Amino acid sequence: MVFSGLSQRLQGIIGKLRGRGRLSETDVKDALKEIKLALLEADVNYKVVKEFIANLQQRCMGSEILNSLTPGQQVIKIVRDELTSLLGTSASSLNFAKGKSVFMLAGLQGSGKTTTTVKLARMLKAKGKKPVVISLDTYRPAAVDQLEIAAVNAQIDSYRPGGFKPIELAKNALAWTEKSEHDCLLFDTAGRMHLDEALMEELLQIKALIQPVEIILVLDAMTGQDAVNIAQGFAERGLADSVILTKLDSDTR
Ligand SMILES: Nc1nc2c(ncn2[C@@H]2O[C@H](COP(=O)(O)OP(=O)(O)OP(=O)(O)O)[C@@H](O)[C@H]2O)c(=O)[nH]1
Ligand SMILES: [Mg+2]
C-alpha cells in the first residue's frame, strides 16, 4: 500500500497517546521528535518536516490541550488535520479542451510514461471518452511496439504514424486524428533528462505543434527528492503542467 510504512509508524507513535488521561509537555515533545524522525527517514524534505513539526508544536502545546480531559485524542486530531493539509485537500483532475483534448506525457527515461499513457487512456475510456494513444518515441527501438501492445491489452486504440523524427510523427498523427472519432489524444514521448538542451528543445517543438491542453510530467517516486529538481527543470521551460508519480507501489516508505 502507498506510504504504508510511514503511516504504520505514525499510527504507532500517536497511538501511544490515545486514551492517556494526562500528557506532559515532555510526552508531546517526545512524540513530535519521533514523528519528525519518521518523516525524515521516509525521505520527506527537511524544510517541509521542519515547518510541519513547528505547526504541530504550536498547536499541541497550548494549555487547553494539555489540561483537557482527553489530551491524547486532541493531539491525534491535530496531527491528522496537519497531515491532511500538508498532503492537500483537493483532488486534481485533467483539463479538457473544447475540441479534441491533446495530452503529452514527458519525463526521464524509464519513469513510466508509456505505462501511464495507457493507464490514463483506460481511465478516460471508463469515463466515456474516446482516447487514442500515439508514440512519438523514435529513439528506443521497440518503444512504439511497447505502447501498441500495452494498448491492445487494455483494449485502447492506438495509432502508428509514419515518419522518422518525432515532429514528423506528430504532424502525421495530427492529420490522421483530425478525421478520426477520438476526442482525447495521448502522445507518449521518448525519455529525456531536463538537462539535455537538444531534447528539451525538441519537446518544445512538439508542444508548439500539437498544442497540448496539458503536459503531464511522469516522475518515478523512487527518484526521491531529486524529483523536485526534475519537475523544476521541466516546469521552467513550460514543459510540465501537472505531475504523475509512478511506482508508489514499489517503495513502502
Ligand atoms: N511497480 C511499478 N512499475 C511501474 C509503474 N509504472 C511503470 N512501471 C515499470 O517501469 C518500467 C518502465 O516503464 P515505462 O512505462 O516503459 O517507462 P517509460 O518512461 O515509458 O520508459 P522510456 O520510454 O524508456 O523512457 C516498466 O518495467 C514498467 O512496467 C508503476 O506504477 N509501478
Ligand atoms: Mg516509453
PDB file of C-alpha atoms and ligand atoms in Angstrom:
ATOM      1  CA  MET A   1       0.000   0.000   0.000  1.00  0.00           C
ATOM      2  CA  VAL A   2       1.103   3.550  -0.731  1.00  0.00           C
ATOM      3  CA  PHE A   3       3.000   5.110   2.197  1.00  0.00           C
ATOM      4  CA  SER A   4       2.102   2.086   4.318  1.00  0.00           C
ATOM      5  CA  GLY A   5       5.477   2.014   6.081  1.00  0.00           C
ATOM      6  CA  LEU A   6       5.186   5.648   7.105  1.00  0.00           C
ATOM      7  CA  SER A   7       1.544   5.500   8.060  1.00  0.00           C
ATOM      8  CA  GLN A   8       2.073   2.409  10.214  1.00  0.00           C
ATOM      9  CA  ARG A   9       4.898   4.115  12.006  1.00  0.00           C
ATOM     10  CA  LEU A  10       2.906   7.285  12.591  1.00  0.00           C
ATOM     11  CA  GLN A  11      -0.004   5.258  13.875  1.00  0.00           C
ATOM     12  CA  GLY A  12       2.331   3.546  16.316  1.00  0.00           C
ATOM     13  CA  ILE A  13       3.671   6.855  17.609  1.00  0.00           C
ATOM     14  CA  ILE A  14       0.375   8.670  18.071  1.00  0.00           C
ATOM     15  CA  GLY A  15      -1.403   5.503  19.146  1.00  0.00           C
ATOM     16  CA  LYS A  16       0.678   5.635  22.322  1.00  0.00           C
ATOM     17  CA  LEU A  17      -1.026   8.919  23.199  1.00  0.00           C
ATOM     18  CA  ARG A  18      -4.525   7.564  22.711  1.00  0.00           C
ATOM     19  CA  GLY A  19      -6.523   7.115  25.880  1.00  0.00           C
ATOM     20  CA  ARG A  20      -3.967   8.875  28.045  1.00  0.00           C
ATOM     21  CA  GLY A  21      -5.588  10.870  30.817  1.00  0.00           C
ATOM     22  CA  ARG A  22      -2.844  13.427  31.137  1.00  0.00           C
ATOM     23  CA  LEU A  23       0.007  14.426  28.892  1.00  0.00           C
ATOM     24  CA  SER A  24       3.042  16.364  29.977  1.00  0.00           C
ATOM     25  CA  GLU A  25       4.913  18.722  27.682  1.00  0.00           C
ATOM     26  CA  THR A  26       7.669  16.118  27.583  1.00  0.00           C
ATOM     27  CA  ASP A  27       5.238  13.421  26.355  1.00  0.00           C
ATOM     28  CA  VAL A  28       4.181  15.655  23.474  1.00  0.00           C
ATOM     29  CA  LYS A  29       7.739  16.744  22.696  1.00  0.00           C
ATOM     30  CA  ASP A  30       8.881  13.112  22.580  1.00  0.00           C
ATOM     31  CA  ALA A  31       6.056  12.179  20.251  1.00  0.00           C
ATOM     32  CA  LEU A  32       6.857  15.115  17.964  1.00  0.00           C
ATOM     33  CA  LYS A  33      10.500  14.095  17.886  1.00  0.00           C
ATOM     34  CA  GLU A  34       9.514  10.586  16.827  1.00  0.00           C
ATOM     35  CA  ILE A  35       7.181  11.937  14.146  1.00  0.00           C
ATOM     36  CA  LYS A  36       9.988  14.142  12.839  1.00  0.00           C
ATOM     37  CA  LEU A  37      12.349  11.166  12.598  1.00  0.00           C
ATOM     38  CA  ALA A  38       9.723   9.024  10.883  1.00  0.00           C
ATOM     39  CA  LEU A  39       9.126  11.698   8.237  1.00  0.00           C
ATOM     40  CA  LEU A  40      12.840  12.308   7.639  1.00  0.00           C
ATOM     41  CA  GLU A  41      13.504   8.598   7.291  1.00  0.00           C
ATOM     42  CA  ALA A  42      10.639   8.421   4.795  1.00  0.00           C
ATOM     43  CA  ASP A  43      12.600  10.936   2.661  1.00  0.00           C
ATOM     44  CA  VAL A  44      10.264  13.872   3.255  1.00  0.00           C
ATOM     45  CA  ASN A  45      12.037  17.136   2.501  1.00  0.00           C
ATOM     46  CA  TYR A  46      13.732  18.638   5.560  1.00  0.00           C
ATOM     47  CA  LYS A  47      12.144  22.072   5.130  1.00  0.00           C
ATOM     48  CA  VAL A  48       8.694  20.504   4.913  1.00  0.00           C
ATOM     49  CA  VAL A  49       9.304  18.442   8.054  1.00  0.00           C
ATOM     50  CA  LYS A  50      10.621  21.437   9.989  1.00  0.00           C
ATOM     51  CA  GLU A  51       7.593  23.563   9.182  1.00  0.00           C
ATOM     52  CA  PHE A  52       5.206  20.683   9.839  1.00  0.00           C
ATOM     53  CA  ILE A  53       6.667  19.973  13.280  1.00  0.00           C
ATOM     54  CA  ALA A  54       6.702  23.686  14.172  1.00  0.00           C
ATOM     55  CA  ASN A  55       2.982  23.882  13.317  1.00  0.00           C
ATOM     56  CA  LEU A  56       2.244  20.801  15.397  1.00  0.00           C
ATOM     57  CA  GLN A  57       4.249  22.093  18.314  1.00  0.00           C
ATOM     58  CA  GLN A  58       2.401  25.393  18.291  1.00  0.00           C
ATOM     59  CA  ARG A  59      -0.998  23.734  18.189  1.00  0.00           C
ATOM     60  CA  CYS A  60      -0.285  20.906  20.652  1.00  0.00           C
ATOM     61  CA  MET A  61       1.481  22.780  23.429  1.00  0.00           C
ATOM     62  CA  GLY A  62      -1.400  25.083  24.383  1.00  0.00           C
ATOM     63  CA  SER A  63      -2.626  24.701  27.950  1.00  0.00           C
ATOM     64  CA  GLU A  64      -6.181  23.985  26.770  1.00  0.00           C
ATOM     65  CA  ILE A  65      -4.864  20.843  25.067  1.00  0.00           C
ATOM     66  CA  LEU A  66      -2.514  19.662  27.789  1.00  0.00           C
ATOM     67  CA  ASN A  67      -5.042  20.314  30.578  1.00  0.00           C
ATOM     68  CA  SER A  68      -8.005  18.832  28.748  1.00  0.00           C
ATOM     69  CA  LEU A  69      -9.583  15.557  29.832  1.00  0.00           C
ATOM     70  CA  THR A  70      -8.655  13.830  26.592  1.00  0.00           C
ATOM     71  CA  PRO A  71      -5.333  15.372  25.561  1.00  0.00           C
ATOM     72  CA  GLY A  72      -4.227  12.268  23.624  1.00  0.00           C
ATOM     73  CA  GLN A  73      -7.307  12.377  21.386  1.00  0.00           C
ATOM     74  CA  GLN A  74      -6.825  16.075  20.734  1.00  0.00           C
ATOM     75  CA  VAL A  75      -3.180  15.674  19.772  1.00  0.00           C
ATOM     76  CA  ILE A  76      -4.120  12.829  17.411  1.00  0.00           C
ATOM     77  CA  LYS A  77      -6.751  15.042  15.784  1.00  0.00           C
ATOM     78  CA  ILE A  78      -4.254  17.889  15.348  1.00  0.00           C
ATOM     79  CA  VAL A  79      -1.669  15.561  13.757  1.00  0.00           C
ATOM     80  CA  ARG A  80      -4.335  14.234  11.394  1.00  0.00           C
ATOM     81  CA  ASP A  81      -5.517  17.751  10.445  1.00  0.00           C
ATOM     82  CA  GLU A  82      -1.989  18.957   9.787  1.00  0.00           C
ATOM     83  CA  LEU A  83      -1.102  15.857   7.734  1.00  0.00           C
ATOM     84  CA  THR A  84      -4.226  16.341   5.639  1.00  0.00           C
ATOM     85  CA  SER A  85      -3.456  19.968   4.947  1.00  0.00           C
ATOM     86  CA  LEU A  86       0.174  19.070   4.144  1.00  0.00           C
ATOM     87  CA  LEU A  87      -0.876  16.486   1.561  1.00  0.00           C
ATOM     88  CA  GLY A  88      -3.520  18.795   0.090  1.00  0.00           C
ATOM     89  CA  THR A  89      -7.252  18.733   0.498  1.00  0.00           C
ATOM     90  CA  SER A  90      -8.485  18.962  -3.073  1.00  0.00           C
ATOM     91  CA  ALA A  91      -8.321  16.331  -5.784  1.00  0.00           C
ATOM     92  CA  SER A  92      -6.977  17.482  -9.134  1.00  0.00           C
ATOM     93  CA  SER A  93      -8.382  16.253 -12.392  1.00  0.00           C
ATOM     94  CA  LEU A  94      -7.371  16.523 -16.025  1.00  0.00           C
ATOM     95  CA  ASN A  95      -8.139  19.598 -18.078  1.00  0.00           C
ATOM     96  CA  PHE A  96     -10.080  19.163 -21.283  1.00  0.00           C
ATOM     97  CA  ALA A  97     -10.141  21.300 -24.408  1.00  0.00           C
ATOM     98  CA  LYS A  98     -13.277  22.427 -26.249  1.00  0.00           C
ATOM     99  CA  GLY A  99     -12.410  20.300 -29.255  1.00  0.00           C
ATOM    100  CA  LYS A 100     -10.070  17.328 -29.113  1.00  0.00           C
ATOM    101  CA  SER A 101      -8.046  17.268 -25.911  1.00  0.00           C
ATOM    102  CA  VAL A 102      -4.363  16.659 -26.528  1.00  0.00           C
ATOM    103  CA  PHE A 103      -2.201  15.319 -23.697  1.00  0.00           C
ATOM    104  CA  MET A 104       1.554  14.937 -23.858  1.00  0.00           C
ATOM    105  CA  LEU A 105       3.465  12.741 -21.426  1.00  0.00           C
ATOM    106  CA  ALA A 106       7.075  13.604 -20.755  1.00  0.00           C
ATOM    107  CA  GLY A 107       9.807  12.693 -18.304  1.00  0.00           C
ATOM    108  CA  LEU A 108      13.069  10.900 -17.670  1.00  0.00           C
ATOM    109  CA  GLN A 109      13.957   7.543 -19.206  1.00  0.00           C
ATOM    110  CA  GLY A 110      12.100   4.714 -17.569  1.00  0.00           C
ATOM    111  CA  SER A 111       9.929   6.914 -15.357  1.00  0.00           C
ATOM    112  CA  GLY A 112       6.775   5.142 -16.522  1.00  0.00           C
ATOM    113  CA  LYS A 113       5.491   7.362 -19.383  1.00  0.00           C
ATOM    114  CA  THR A 114       4.396   4.558 -21.690  1.00  0.00           C
ATOM    115  CA  THR A 115       2.680   2.605 -18.914  1.00  0.00           C
ATOM    116  CA  THR A 116       0.985   5.759 -17.629  1.00  0.00           C
ATOM    117  CA  THR A 117      -0.159   6.776 -21.127  1.00  0.00           C
ATOM    118  CA  VAL A 118      -2.190   3.579 -21.360  1.00  0.00           C
ATOM    119  CA  LYS A 119      -3.417   3.829 -17.758  1.00  0.00           C
ATOM    120  CA  LEU A 120      -4.686   7.353 -18.414  1.00  0.00           C
ATOM    121  CA  ALA A 121      -6.347   6.277 -21.652  1.00  0.00           C
ATOM    122  CA  ARG A 122      -8.091   3.492 -19.780  1.00  0.00           C
ATOM    123  CA  MET A 123      -9.321   5.915 -17.163  1.00  0.00           C
ATOM    124  CA  LEU A 124     -10.601   8.278 -19.867  1.00  0.00           C
ATOM    125  CA  LYS A 125     -12.325   5.452 -21.703  1.00  0.00           C
ATOM    126  CA  ALA A 126     -14.049   4.382 -18.492  1.00  0.00           C
ATOM    127  CA  LYS A 127     -15.354   7.955 -18.231  1.00  0.00           C
ATOM    128  CA  GLY A 128     -16.917   7.662 -21.669  1.00  0.00           C
ATOM    129  CA  LYS A 129     -14.200   9.463 -23.655  1.00  0.00           C
ATOM    130  CA  LYS A 130     -12.700   8.162 -26.883  1.00  0.00           C
ATOM    131  CA  PRO A 131      -8.946   8.119 -26.323  1.00  0.00           C
ATOM    132  CA  VAL A 132      -6.192   7.107 -28.721  1.00  0.00           C
ATOM    133  CA  VAL A 133      -2.547   6.648 -27.763  1.00  0.00           C
ATOM    134  CA  ILE A 134       0.295   7.617 -30.090  1.00  0.00           C
ATOM    135  CA  SER A 135       4.006   7.069 -29.554  1.00  0.00           C
ATOM    136  CA  LEU A 136       6.476   9.757 -30.630  1.00  0.00           C
ATOM    137  CA  ASP A 137       9.423   7.759 -29.298  1.00  0.00           C
ATOM    138  CA  THR A 138      11.745   7.198 -32.253  1.00  0.00           C
ATOM    139  CA  TYR A 139      14.804   6.782 -30.030  1.00  0.00           C
ATOM    140  CA  ARG A 140      14.328   3.497 -28.244  1.00  0.00           C
ATOM    141  CA  PRO A 141      13.853   0.510 -30.519  1.00  0.00           C
ATOM    142  CA  ALA A 142      10.546  -1.232 -29.780  1.00  0.00           C
ATOM    143  CA  ALA A 143       9.141   1.765 -27.896  1.00  0.00           C
ATOM    144  CA  VAL A 144       6.335   2.084 -30.444  1.00  0.00           C
ATOM    145  CA  ASP A 145       5.596  -1.644 -30.239  1.00  0.00           C
ATOM    146  CA  GLN A 146       5.564  -1.448 -26.438  1.00  0.00           C
ATOM    147  CA  LEU A 147       2.852   1.204 -26.436  1.00  0.00           C
ATOM    148  CA  GLU A 148       0.844  -0.637 -29.065  1.00  0.00           C
ATOM    149  CA  ILE A 149       0.972  -3.951 -27.200  1.00  0.00           C
ATOM    150  CA  ALA A 150       0.024  -2.317 -23.908  1.00  0.00           C
ATOM    151  CA  ALA A 151      -2.853  -0.548 -25.673  1.00  0.00           C
ATOM    152  CA  VAL A 152      -4.138  -3.761 -27.244  1.00  0.00           C
ATOM    153  CA  ASN A 153      -4.023  -5.499 -23.855  1.00  0.00           C
ATOM    154  CA  ALA A 154      -6.012  -2.672 -22.308  1.00  0.00           C
ATOM    155  CA  GLN A 155      -8.414  -2.509 -25.267  1.00  0.00           C
ATOM    156  CA  ILE A 156      -7.359   1.017 -26.111  1.00  0.00           C
ATOM    157  CA  ASP A 157      -6.992   2.377 -29.652  1.00  0.00           C
ATOM    158  CA  SER A 158      -3.503   3.239 -30.787  1.00  0.00           C
ATOM    159  CA  TYR A 159      -2.179   4.843 -33.940  1.00  0.00           C
ATOM    160  CA  ARG A 160       1.219   4.434 -35.558  1.00  0.00           C
ATOM    161  CA  PRO A 161       2.038   7.462 -37.695  1.00  0.00           C
ATOM    162  CA  GLY A 162       4.611   7.328 -40.487  1.00  0.00           C
ATOM    163  CA  GLY A 163       7.850   9.314 -40.325  1.00  0.00           C
ATOM    164  CA  PHE A 164      11.304   9.206 -38.818  1.00  0.00           C
ATOM    165  CA  LYS A 165      11.569  12.189 -36.474  1.00  0.00           C
ATOM    166  CA  PRO A 166       9.200  12.779 -33.538  1.00  0.00           C
ATOM    167  CA  ILE A 167       7.978  16.025 -35.093  1.00  0.00           C
ATOM    168  CA  GLU A 168       7.126  14.255 -38.378  1.00  0.00           C
ATOM    169  CA  LEU A 169       5.284  11.551 -36.479  1.00  0.00           C
ATOM    170  CA  ALA A 170       3.361  14.204 -34.565  1.00  0.00           C
ATOM    171  CA  LYS A 171       2.395  16.021 -37.789  1.00  0.00           C
ATOM    172  CA  ASN A 172       1.189  12.833 -39.428  1.00  0.00           C
ATOM    173  CA  ALA A 173      -0.690  11.767 -36.319  1.00  0.00           C
ATOM    174  CA  LEU A 174      -2.496  15.115 -36.106  1.00  0.00           C
ATOM    175  CA  ALA A 175      -3.555  14.839 -39.745  1.00  0.00           C
ATOM    176  CA  TRP A 176      -4.993  11.388 -39.043  1.00  0.00           C
ATOM    177  CA  THR A 177      -6.737  12.309 -35.785  1.00  0.00           C
ATOM    178  CA  GLU A 178      -8.476  15.249 -37.475  1.00  0.00           C
ATOM    179  CA  LYS A 179     -10.646  12.730 -39.237  1.00  0.00           C
ATOM    180  CA  SER A 180     -10.824  10.105 -36.509  1.00  0.00           C
ATOM    181  CA  GLU A 181     -13.584   9.911 -33.929  1.00  0.00           C
ATOM    182  CA  HIS A 182     -11.193  10.202 -30.975  1.00  0.00           C
ATOM    183  CA  ASP A 183     -11.656  13.112 -28.590  1.00  0.00           C
ATOM    184  CA  CYS A 184      -8.595  12.543 -26.373  1.00  0.00           C
ATOM    185  CA  LEU A 185      -5.180  12.212 -27.998  1.00  0.00           C
ATOM    186  CA  LEU A 186      -2.444  10.947 -25.712  1.00  0.00           C
ATOM    187  CA  PHE A 187       1.091  11.431 -27.011  1.00  0.00           C
ATOM    188  CA  ASP A 188       3.815   9.330 -25.397  1.00  0.00           C
ATOM    189  CA  THR A 189       7.294  10.816 -25.827  1.00  0.00           C
ATOM    190  CA  ALA A 190      10.835   9.461 -25.531  1.00  0.00           C
ATOM    191  CA  GLY A 191      12.524   9.704 -22.149  1.00  0.00           C
ATOM    192  CA  ARG A 192      14.857  12.656 -21.655  1.00  0.00           C
ATOM    193  CA  MET A 193      16.837  14.473 -18.984  1.00  0.00           C
ATOM    194  CA  HIS A 194      15.807  18.030 -18.211  1.00  0.00           C
ATOM    195  CA  LEU A 195      19.492  18.945 -18.626  1.00  0.00           C
ATOM    196  CA  ASP A 196      19.598  17.746 -22.241  1.00  0.00           C
ATOM    197  CA  GLU A 197      19.018  21.028 -24.065  1.00  0.00           C
ATOM    198  CA  ALA A 198      18.637  19.499 -27.531  1.00  0.00           C
ATOM    199  CA  LEU A 199      15.978  17.042 -26.396  1.00  0.00           C
ATOM    200  CA  MET A 200      14.181  19.695 -24.357  1.00  0.00           C
ATOM    201  CA  GLU A 201      14.127  21.915 -27.452  1.00  0.00           C
ATOM    202  CA  GLU A 202      12.642  19.028 -29.407  1.00  0.00           C
ATOM    203  CA  LEU A 203       9.905  18.697 -26.792  1.00  0.00           C
ATOM    204  CA  LEU A 204       9.167  22.427 -27.116  1.00  0.00           C
ATOM    205  CA  GLN A 205       8.771  21.984 -30.868  1.00  0.00           C
ATOM    206  CA  ILE A 206       6.389  19.064 -30.381  1.00  0.00           C
ATOM    207  CA  LYS A 207       4.442  21.153 -27.862  1.00  0.00           C
ATOM    208  CA  ALA A 208       4.145  24.065 -30.315  1.00  0.00           C
ATOM    209  CA  LEU A 209       2.824  21.688 -32.964  1.00  0.00           C
ATOM    210  CA  ILE A 210       0.363  19.539 -31.026  1.00  0.00           C
ATOM    211  CA  GLN A 211      -0.673  22.278 -28.549  1.00  0.00           C
ATOM    212  CA  PRO A 212      -1.468  20.024 -25.615  1.00  0.00           C
ATOM    213  CA  VAL A 213      -4.141  21.090 -23.162  1.00  0.00           C
ATOM    214  CA  GLU A 214      -1.896  19.516 -20.552  1.00  0.00           C
ATOM    215  CA  ILE A 215       1.694  18.309 -20.447  1.00  0.00           C
ATOM    216  CA  ILE A 216       1.929  15.605 -17.832  1.00  0.00           C
ATOM    217  CA  LEU A 217       5.335  15.092 -16.304  1.00  0.00           C
ATOM    218  CA  VAL A 218       5.772  11.476 -15.265  1.00  0.00           C
ATOM    219  CA  LEU A 219       8.098  11.063 -12.299  1.00  0.00           C
ATOM    220  CA  ASP A 220       9.362   7.883 -10.695  1.00  0.00           C
ATOM    221  CA  ALA A 221       8.644   8.079  -6.954  1.00  0.00           C
ATOM    222  CA  MET A 222      11.870   6.180  -6.323  1.00  0.00           C
ATOM    223  CA  THR A 223      13.783   9.252  -7.558  1.00  0.00           C
ATOM    224  CA  GLY A 224      13.143  10.675  -4.099  1.00  0.00           C
ATOM    225  CA  GLN A 225      13.785  14.337  -3.544  1.00  0.00           C
ATOM    226  CA  ASP A 226      15.560  14.815  -6.867  1.00  0.00           C
ATOM    227  CA  ALA A 227      12.076  14.624  -8.387  1.00  0.00           C
ATOM    228  CA  VAL A 228      11.625  18.251  -7.308  1.00  0.00           C
ATOM    229  CA  ASN A 229      14.664  19.364  -9.340  1.00  0.00           C
ATOM    230  CA  ILE A 230      13.463  17.405 -12.353  1.00  0.00           C
ATOM    231  CA  ALA A 231       9.991  18.918 -12.060  1.00  0.00           C
ATOM    232  CA  GLN A 232      11.507  22.397 -11.816  1.00  0.00           C
ATOM    233  CA  GLY A 233      13.661  21.715 -14.892  1.00  0.00           C
ATOM    234  CA  PHE A 234      10.623  20.776 -16.962  1.00  0.00           C
ATOM    235  CA  ALA A 235       8.296  23.398 -15.483  1.00  0.00           C
ATOM    236  CA  GLU A 236      10.598  26.361 -16.033  1.00  0.00           C
ATOM    237  CA  ARG A 237      10.631  25.548 -19.756  1.00  0.00           C
ATOM    238  CA  GLY A 238       6.852  25.312 -19.817  1.00  0.00           C
ATOM    239  CA  LEU A 239       7.072  21.543 -20.223  1.00  0.00           C
ATOM    240  CA  ALA A 240       5.100  20.389 -17.177  1.00  0.00           C
ATOM    241  CA  ASP A 241       1.551  21.410 -16.320  1.00  0.00           C
ATOM    242  CA  SER A 242       0.941  18.538 -13.963  1.00  0.00           C
ATOM    243  CA  VAL A 243       2.822  15.645 -12.431  1.00  0.00           C
ATOM    244  CA  ILE A 244       2.073  11.950 -12.058  1.00  0.00           C
ATOM    245  CA  LEU A 245       4.187   9.969  -9.611  1.00  0.00           C
ATOM    246  CA  THR A 246       4.657   6.348 -10.619  1.00  0.00           C
ATOM    247  CA  LYS A 247       5.933   3.301  -8.764  1.00  0.00           C
ATOM    248  CA  LEU A 248       4.491   4.399  -5.439  1.00  0.00           C
ATOM    249  CA  ASP A 249       3.680   0.713  -5.077  1.00  0.00           C
ATOM    250  CA  SER A 250       7.323  -0.291  -5.254  1.00  0.00           C
ATOM    251  CA  ASP A 251       8.579   1.602  -2.225  1.00  0.00           C
ATOM    252  CA  THR A 252       6.673   1.427   1.019  1.00  0.00           C
ATOM    253  CA  ARG A 253       8.389   4.441   2.548  1.00  0.00           C
TER     254      ARG A 253
HETATM  255  N1  LIG B   1       5.872  -1.168  -9.932  1.00  0.00           N
HETATM  256  C1  LIG B   1       5.598  -0.293 -10.884  1.00  0.00           C
HETATM  257  N2  LIG B   1       6.250  -0.377 -12.047  1.00  0.00           N
HETATM  258  C2  LIG B   1       5.957   0.524 -12.992  1.00  0.00           C
HETATM  259  C3  LIG B   1       4.985   1.550 -12.804  1.00  0.00           C
HETATM  260  N3  LIG B   1       4.942   2.298 -13.929  1.00  0.00           N
HETATM  261  C4  LIG B   1       5.843   1.754 -14.782  1.00  0.00           C
HETATM  262  N4  LIG B   1       6.456   0.685 -14.239  1.00  0.00           N
HETATM  263  C5  LIG B   1       7.507  -0.163 -14.822  1.00  0.00           C
HETATM  264  O1  LIG B   1       8.652   0.644 -15.070  1.00  0.00           O
HETATM  265  C6  LIG B   1       9.296   0.240 -16.263  1.00  0.00           C
HETATM  266  C7  LIG B   1       9.401   1.425 -17.205  1.00  0.00           C
HETATM  267  O2  LIG B   1       8.075   1.817 -17.582  1.00  0.00           O
HETATM  268  P1  LIG B   1       7.776   2.522 -18.956  1.00  0.00           P
HETATM  269  O3  LIG B   1       6.328   2.859 -18.959  1.00  0.00           O
HETATM  270  O4  LIG B   1       8.298   1.742 -20.093  1.00  0.00           O
HETATM  271  O5  LIG B   1       8.637   3.837 -18.768  1.00  0.00           O
HETATM  272  P2  LIG B   1       8.968   4.966 -19.841  1.00  0.00           P
HETATM  273  O6  LIG B   1       9.070   6.237 -19.103  1.00  0.00           O
HETATM  274  O7  LIG B   1       7.999   4.900 -20.966  1.00  0.00           O
HETATM  275  O8  LIG B   1      10.405   4.494 -20.332  1.00  0.00           O
HETATM  276  P3  LIG B   1      11.221   5.051 -21.622  1.00  0.00           P
HETATM  277  O9  LIG B   1      10.237   5.187 -22.724  1.00  0.00           O
HETATM  278  O10 LIG B   1      12.262   4.020 -21.869  1.00  0.00           O
HETATM  279  O11 LIG B   1      11.796   6.370 -21.196  1.00  0.00           O
HETATM  280  C8  LIG B   1       8.456  -0.890 -16.830  1.00  0.00           C
HETATM  281  O12 LIG B   1       9.043  -2.098 -16.441  1.00  0.00           O
HETATM  282  C9  LIG B   1       7.102  -0.712 -16.175  1.00  0.00           C
HETATM  283  O13 LIG B   1       6.407  -1.919 -16.047  1.00  0.00           O
HETATM  284  C10 LIG B   1       4.315   1.606 -11.528  1.00  0.00           C
HETATM  285  O14 LIG B   1       3.475   2.475 -11.243  1.00  0.00           O
HETATM  286  N5  LIG B   1       4.665   0.655 -10.634  1.00  0.00           N
HETATM  287 MG    MG B   2       8.305   4.784 -23.012  1.00  0.00          MG
END
